[in-house]
Amino acid sequence: MTWIFKRCPNCGADGVEWVGDRFWRCPSCRFEYFHNVAAAAGVIVDSGGGVLLFERTREPSRGLLSLPGGFVDPGERAEDAAMRECREELGWTPSSLSFLATFPNRYEWDGVPYSTCDIFFSTRAEGMRVSELRMDETEGRSPVIVPFMEINYARLAFESTRRALRLYTELQWRI
Ligand SMILES: [Zn+2]
């Protein structure tokens, strides 16, 4: 991943090293910059038999299906990030959240691959009507409720989402 930073952000020297899949180190001034795991939150909105999915309208994985979710901001609780992302992406905010599990993911943005810790929550879709959602179309479109037994896992955007939905489905139906 050394090609991402061609020069040291501290002293400007060439030859920055990518060390241990974790940090960059400058051989000239010894400056180190850690590319830490980023936290993200995702929400399984359960209609009582189905999950809310929508089509991503941005990269990565544009055109594939996603849960509402996104990166946790600095200083923000993951629970609050999950609520905020639902509000921003769907125009609907859950009344409560239940923690499900975390799964690792890889997410590429502007050519930079990020390793993420995706934190999944579930909520009931009480009072939510898909036809009344106000999707942020820079994020997604075509929201739909998909019955848990009919999820097309190959069309999901991220491996972490596959694992979260499989786990949730197993827990609900003990399959
Ligand atoms: Zn340097």
Short mmCIF file of C-alpha atoms and ligand atoms in Angstrom, two decimals:
data_model
loop_
_atom_site.label_atom_id
_atom_site.label_comp_id
_atom_site.label_asym_id
_atom_site.label_seq_id
_atom_site.Cartn_x
_atom_site.Cartn_y
_atom_site.Cartn_z
CA MET A 1 0.00 0.00 0.00
CA THR A 2 3.05 2.24 -0.17
CA TRP A 3 1.78 3.84 -3.38
CA ILE A 4 -0.92 5.72 -1.48
CA PHE A 5 1.61 8.00 0.21
CA LYS A 6 4.48 8.66 -2.15
CA ARG A 7 6.14 11.07 0.23
CA CYS A 8 6.41 11.35 3.98
CA PRO A 9 3.64 13.65 5.28
CA ASN A 10 6.09 14.97 7.90
CA CYS A 11 9.35 15.67 6.06
CA GLY A 12 8.48 15.09 2.40
CA ALA A 13 11.12 12.40 1.82
CA ASP A 14 10.56 9.61 -0.70
CA GLY A 15 10.50 5.92 0.12
CA VAL A 16 7.84 5.69 2.82
CA GLU A 17 7.51 2.06 3.97
CA TRP A 18 4.29 0.17 4.62
CA VAL A 19 4.96 -1.98 7.67
CA GLY A 20 3.09 -5.05 8.86
CA ASP A 21 -0.19 -4.10 7.15
CA ARG A 22 -0.56 -1.53 9.93
CA PHE A 23 1.46 1.65 9.53
CA TRP A 24 3.64 3.78 7.29
CA ARG A 25 7.14 4.67 8.41
CA CYS A 26 9.47 7.24 6.93
CA PRO A 27 13.06 5.97 6.61
CA SER A 28 14.39 9.54 6.79
CA CYS A 29 12.71 11.10 9.84
CA ARG A 30 11.20 7.90 11.40
CA PHE A 31 7.74 9.44 11.40
CA GLU A 32 5.08 6.71 11.79
CA TYR A 33 1.46 6.95 10.76
CA PHE A 34 -0.89 4.17 11.83
CA HIS A 35 -3.67 3.18 9.43
CA ASN A 36 -5.92 1.96 12.22
CA VAL A 37 -9.10 -0.06 11.90
CA ALA A 38 -12.07 2.28 11.37
CA ALA A 39 -15.40 1.70 13.15
CA ALA A 40 -18.63 1.57 11.20
CA ALA A 41 -22.21 0.86 12.26
CA GLY A 42 -24.93 -0.99 10.34
CA VAL A 43 -28.58 -1.56 11.16
CA ILE A 44 -30.80 -4.55 10.39
CA VAL A 45 -34.25 -2.98 10.18
CA ASP A 46 -36.59 -5.94 10.79
CA SER A 47 -40.12 -5.59 9.49
CA GLY A 48 -41.08 -8.79 11.31
CA GLY A 49 -40.02 -11.32 8.70
CA GLY A 50 -38.03 -9.18 6.32
CA VAL A 51 -35.08 -6.81 6.29
CA LEU A 52 -34.80 -3.35 4.75
CA LEU A 53 -32.19 -3.26 1.99
CA PHE A 54 -31.43 -0.63 -0.61
CA GLU A 55 -29.30 -0.29 -3.72
CA ARG A 56 -26.04 1.57 -3.22
CA THR A 57 -25.64 4.58 -5.52
CA ARG A 58 -21.96 5.18 -4.74
CA GLU A 59 -18.76 3.21 -4.79
CA PRO A 60 -17.64 0.88 -3.44
CA SER A 61 -20.05 -1.82 -4.57
CA ARG A 62 -22.39 0.58 -6.37
CA GLY A 63 -25.56 -1.21 -7.48
CA LEU A 64 -25.32 -3.88 -4.78
CA LEU A 65 -27.56 -4.08 -1.75
CA SER A 66 -26.80 -2.52 1.59
CA LEU A 67 -28.13 -2.00 5.07
CA PRO A 68 -28.32 1.56 6.37
CA GLY A 69 -25.03 2.40 8.03
CA GLY A 70 -21.74 4.20 7.81
CA PHE A 71 -18.58 5.27 9.57
CA VAL A 72 -18.58 6.30 13.21
CA ASP A 73 -17.52 9.94 13.56
CA PRO A 74 -14.73 10.97 15.95
CA GLY A 75 -16.13 11.23 19.48
CA GLU A 76 -19.40 9.58 18.51
CA ARG A 77 -20.94 6.46 20.08
CA ALA A 78 -21.55 3.62 17.63
CA GLU A 79 -25.20 3.56 18.73
CA ASP A 80 -25.54 7.23 17.85
CA ALA A 81 -23.80 6.67 14.51
CA ALA A 82 -26.29 3.90 13.71
CA MET A 83 -29.23 6.20 14.53
CA ARG A 84 -27.72 9.10 12.60
CA GLU A 85 -27.07 7.00 9.50
CA CYS A 86 -30.68 5.77 9.49
CA ARG A 87 -31.89 9.35 9.79
CA GLU A 88 -29.56 10.63 7.07
CA GLU A 89 -29.92 7.76 4.61
CA LEU A 90 -33.57 6.79 5.10
CA GLY A 91 -35.24 9.84 6.62
CA TRP A 92 -36.37 7.52 9.43
CA THR A 93 -34.89 7.00 12.89
CA PRO A 94 -35.23 3.78 14.93
CA SER A 95 -36.81 4.15 18.38
CA SER A 96 -34.29 1.71 19.86
CA LEU A 97 -31.42 -0.55 18.85
CA SER A 98 -30.23 -3.98 19.96
CA PHE A 99 -26.60 -4.92 19.60
CA LEU A 100 -26.05 -7.95 17.38
CA ALA A 101 -22.34 -8.56 16.66
CA THR A 102 -19.28 -7.11 14.97
CA PHE A 103 -17.59 -8.35 11.81
CA PRO A 104 -14.46 -7.14 10.04
CA ASN A 105 -14.72 -5.65 6.58
CA ARG A 106 -12.61 -4.03 3.85
CA TYR A 107 -13.84 -0.77 2.38
CA GLU A 108 -12.06 1.10 -0.37
CA TRP A 109 -12.45 4.86 -0.65
CA ASP A 110 -10.50 7.07 -3.10
CA GLY A 111 -8.15 4.19 -3.76
CA VAL A 112 -7.37 3.74 -0.07
CA PRO A 113 -8.36 0.37 1.42
CA TYR A 114 -9.67 0.66 4.97
CA SER A 115 -9.99 -2.25 7.35
CA THR A 116 -13.14 -1.69 9.35
CA CYS A 117 -14.81 -3.06 12.44
CA ASP A 118 -18.48 -3.14 11.43
CA ILE A 119 -20.78 -2.96 14.44
CA PHE A 120 -24.24 -4.33 13.73
CA PHE A 121 -27.48 -3.52 15.47
CA SER A 122 -31.04 -4.57 14.84
CA THR A 123 -34.27 -2.69 15.27
CA ARG A 124 -37.94 -3.22 14.60
CA ALA A 125 -39.38 -1.27 11.69
CA GLU A 126 -42.21 0.08 13.85
CA GLY A 127 -43.98 2.91 12.12
CA MET A 128 -41.73 2.75 9.08
CA ARG A 129 -43.31 2.63 5.64
CA VAL A 130 -40.92 1.91 2.78
CA SER A 131 -43.01 4.07 0.45
CA GLU A 132 -42.56 7.04 2.80
CA LEU A 133 -38.80 6.80 3.22
CA ARG A 134 -36.87 9.84 2.04
CA MET A 135 -33.71 8.19 0.79
CA ASP A 136 -30.57 10.26 0.39
CA GLU A 137 -30.01 9.40 -3.26
CA THR A 138 -26.31 10.15 -3.03
CA GLU A 139 -26.20 7.06 -0.80
CA GLY A 140 -28.90 4.72 -2.03
CA ARG A 141 -32.20 4.18 -3.75
CA SER A 142 -34.96 1.63 -4.25
CA PRO A 143 -35.45 0.58 -0.62
CA VAL A 144 -37.24 -2.73 -0.27
CA ILE A 145 -38.18 -5.22 2.42
CA VAL A 146 -36.71 -8.63 1.59
CA PRO A 147 -37.97 -11.70 3.50
CA PHE A 148 -35.07 -13.13 5.51
CA MET A 149 -35.40 -16.48 3.75
CA GLU A 150 -35.21 -14.85 0.32
CA ILE A 151 -32.10 -12.70 0.72
CA ASN A 152 -29.83 -12.97 -2.30
CA TYR A 153 -26.50 -13.03 -0.47
CA ALA A 154 -24.55 -12.70 -3.72
CA ARG A 155 -26.11 -9.25 -4.24
CA LEU A 156 -25.09 -7.89 -0.84
CA ALA A 157 -22.39 -5.25 -1.01
CA PHE A 158 -20.19 -6.39 1.87
CA GLU A 159 -19.00 -9.62 3.42
CA SER A 160 -19.64 -8.24 6.91
CA THR A 161 -23.29 -7.64 5.96
CA ARG A 162 -23.60 -11.25 4.77
CA ARG A 163 -22.26 -12.52 8.06
CA ALA A 164 -24.50 -10.23 10.13
CA LEU A 165 -27.64 -11.21 8.23
CA ARG A 166 -26.79 -14.92 8.42
CA LEU A 167 -26.27 -14.64 12.16
CA TYR A 168 -29.45 -12.63 12.69
CA THR A 169 -31.46 -15.11 10.63
CA GLU A 170 -30.00 -18.05 12.59
CA LEU A 171 -30.82 -16.40 15.90
CA GLN A 172 -34.38 -15.59 14.87
CA TRP A 173 -35.27 -19.01 13.48
CA ARG A 174 -32.60 -21.25 15.06
CA ILE A 175 -31.78 -22.68 11.65
ZN ZN B 1 9.80 11.79 7.05
#
